[in-house]
Short mmCIF file of C-alpha atoms in Angstrom, two decimals:
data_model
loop_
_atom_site.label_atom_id
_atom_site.label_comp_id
_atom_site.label_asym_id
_atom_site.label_seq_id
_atom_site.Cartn_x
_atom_site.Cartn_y
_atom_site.Cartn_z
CA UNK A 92 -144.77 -2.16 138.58
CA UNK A 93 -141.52 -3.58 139.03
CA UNK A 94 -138.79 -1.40 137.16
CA UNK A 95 -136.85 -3.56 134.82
CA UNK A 96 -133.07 -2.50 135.00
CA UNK A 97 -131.44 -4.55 132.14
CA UNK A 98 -131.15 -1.36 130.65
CA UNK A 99 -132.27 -2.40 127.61
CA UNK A 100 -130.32 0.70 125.81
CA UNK A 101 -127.94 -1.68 124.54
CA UNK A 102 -130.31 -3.93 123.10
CA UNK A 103 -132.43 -1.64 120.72
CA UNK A 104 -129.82 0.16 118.19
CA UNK A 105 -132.28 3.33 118.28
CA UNK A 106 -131.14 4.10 121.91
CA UNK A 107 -127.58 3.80 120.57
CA UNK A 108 -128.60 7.18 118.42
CA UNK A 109 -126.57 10.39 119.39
CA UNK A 110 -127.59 12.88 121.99
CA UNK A 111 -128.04 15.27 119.28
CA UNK A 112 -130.94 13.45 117.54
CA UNK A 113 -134.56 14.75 118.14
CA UNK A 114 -137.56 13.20 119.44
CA UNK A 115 -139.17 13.31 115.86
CA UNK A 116 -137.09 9.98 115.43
CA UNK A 117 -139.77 8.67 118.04
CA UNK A 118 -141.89 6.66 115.42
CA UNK A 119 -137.97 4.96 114.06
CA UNK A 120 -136.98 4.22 117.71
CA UNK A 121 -140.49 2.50 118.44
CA UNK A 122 -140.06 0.13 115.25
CA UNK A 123 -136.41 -0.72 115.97
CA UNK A 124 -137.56 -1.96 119.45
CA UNK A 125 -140.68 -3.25 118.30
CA UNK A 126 -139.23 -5.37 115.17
CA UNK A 127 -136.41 -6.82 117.93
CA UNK A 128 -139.50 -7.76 120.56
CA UNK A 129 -141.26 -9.48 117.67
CA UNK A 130 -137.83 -11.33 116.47
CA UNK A 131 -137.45 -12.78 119.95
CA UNK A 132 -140.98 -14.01 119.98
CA UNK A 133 -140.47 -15.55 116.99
CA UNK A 134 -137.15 -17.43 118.00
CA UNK A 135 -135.55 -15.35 114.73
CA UNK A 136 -132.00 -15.10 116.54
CA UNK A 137 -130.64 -13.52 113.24
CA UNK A 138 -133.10 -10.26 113.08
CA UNK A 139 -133.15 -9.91 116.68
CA UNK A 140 -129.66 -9.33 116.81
CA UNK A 141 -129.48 -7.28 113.65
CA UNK A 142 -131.30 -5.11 116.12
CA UNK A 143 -128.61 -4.95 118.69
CA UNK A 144 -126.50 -1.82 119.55
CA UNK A 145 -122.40 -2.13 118.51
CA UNK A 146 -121.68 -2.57 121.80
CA UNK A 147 -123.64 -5.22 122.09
CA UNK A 148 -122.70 -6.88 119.66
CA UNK A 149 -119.08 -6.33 120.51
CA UNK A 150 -119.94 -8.24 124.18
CA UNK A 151 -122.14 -11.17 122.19
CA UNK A 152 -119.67 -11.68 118.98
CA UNK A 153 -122.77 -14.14 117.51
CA UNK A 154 -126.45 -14.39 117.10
CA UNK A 155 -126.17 -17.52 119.04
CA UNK A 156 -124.66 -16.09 122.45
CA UNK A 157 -126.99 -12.59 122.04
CA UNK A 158 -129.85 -14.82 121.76
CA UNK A 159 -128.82 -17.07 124.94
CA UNK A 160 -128.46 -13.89 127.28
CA UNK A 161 -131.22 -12.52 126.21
CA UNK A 162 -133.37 -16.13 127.00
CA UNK A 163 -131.64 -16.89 130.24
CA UNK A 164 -131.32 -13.46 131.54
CA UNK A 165 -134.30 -11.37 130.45
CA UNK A 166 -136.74 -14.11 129.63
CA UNK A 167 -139.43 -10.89 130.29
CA UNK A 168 -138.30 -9.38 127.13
CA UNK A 169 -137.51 -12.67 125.10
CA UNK A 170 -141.09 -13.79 125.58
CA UNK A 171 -143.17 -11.07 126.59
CA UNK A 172 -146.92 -11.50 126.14
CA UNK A 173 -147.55 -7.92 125.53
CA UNK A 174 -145.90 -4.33 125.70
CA UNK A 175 -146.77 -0.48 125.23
CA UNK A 176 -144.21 2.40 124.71
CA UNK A 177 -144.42 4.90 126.69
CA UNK A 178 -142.63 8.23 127.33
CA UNK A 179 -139.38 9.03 125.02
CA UNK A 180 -136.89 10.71 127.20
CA UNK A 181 -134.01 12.90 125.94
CA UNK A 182 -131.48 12.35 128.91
CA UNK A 183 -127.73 13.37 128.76
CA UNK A 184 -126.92 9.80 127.09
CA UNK A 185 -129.44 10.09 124.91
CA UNK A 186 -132.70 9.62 123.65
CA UNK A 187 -134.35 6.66 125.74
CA UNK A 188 -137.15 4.95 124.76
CA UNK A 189 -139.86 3.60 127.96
CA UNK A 190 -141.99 0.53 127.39
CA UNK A 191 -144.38 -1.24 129.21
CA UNK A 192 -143.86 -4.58 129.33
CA UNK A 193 -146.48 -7.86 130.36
CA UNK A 194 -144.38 -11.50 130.67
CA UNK A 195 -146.35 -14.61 130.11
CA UNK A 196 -147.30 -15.05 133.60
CA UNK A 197 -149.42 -11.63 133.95
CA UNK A 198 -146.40 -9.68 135.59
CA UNK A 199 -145.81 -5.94 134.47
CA UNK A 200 -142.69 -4.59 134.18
CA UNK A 201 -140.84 -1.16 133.06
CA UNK A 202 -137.88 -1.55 130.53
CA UNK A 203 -136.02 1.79 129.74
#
């Protein structure tokens, strides 16, 4: 399984959450990530980025230029034909979420 290291932290707002918060947030984080992985397959540029960290948002000013990185440079998470979370870390920057994600073509990859 190929490790995908886009870190995807910035993307999903729930990794964004303080150190301090507790893994009982799990089902929140899962639903963040999830609602921004069905946005992208549904070309809906305006909820997907609702999703996006501050920081994120602070490096992509509008929907329009989020949505373009995200299409050009992770085209694995823009379109993926399937994904499963996995384990829910609590590291020193935070809770971080692991997912298992399929692309179109069959090919598996990790996004943290």
């Amino acid at each position: 399984m190929i490790r995908l290291s886009i870190a995807l932290v910035a993307f999903f707002l729930a990794i964004a959450s303080p150190p301090s918060a507790k893994a009982d947030d799990a089902a929140d984080i899962r639903a963040i990530i999830e609602g921004q992985l069905l946005a992208f397959r549904a070309d809906d540029a305006e909820k997907a980025y609702s999703f996006a960290a501050p920081i994120i948002k602070e490096i992509f000013p509008t929907q329009d230029s989020f949505i373009e990185m995200v299409r050009k440079g992770y085209p694995q998470v823009y379109r993926s034909k399937s994904y499963e979370f996995g384990t829910l870390d609590d590291t020193d920057f935070g809770l971080a979420q692991f997912v298992s994600i399929t692309d179109e073509s069959g090919q598996k990859w990790t996004a943290l």
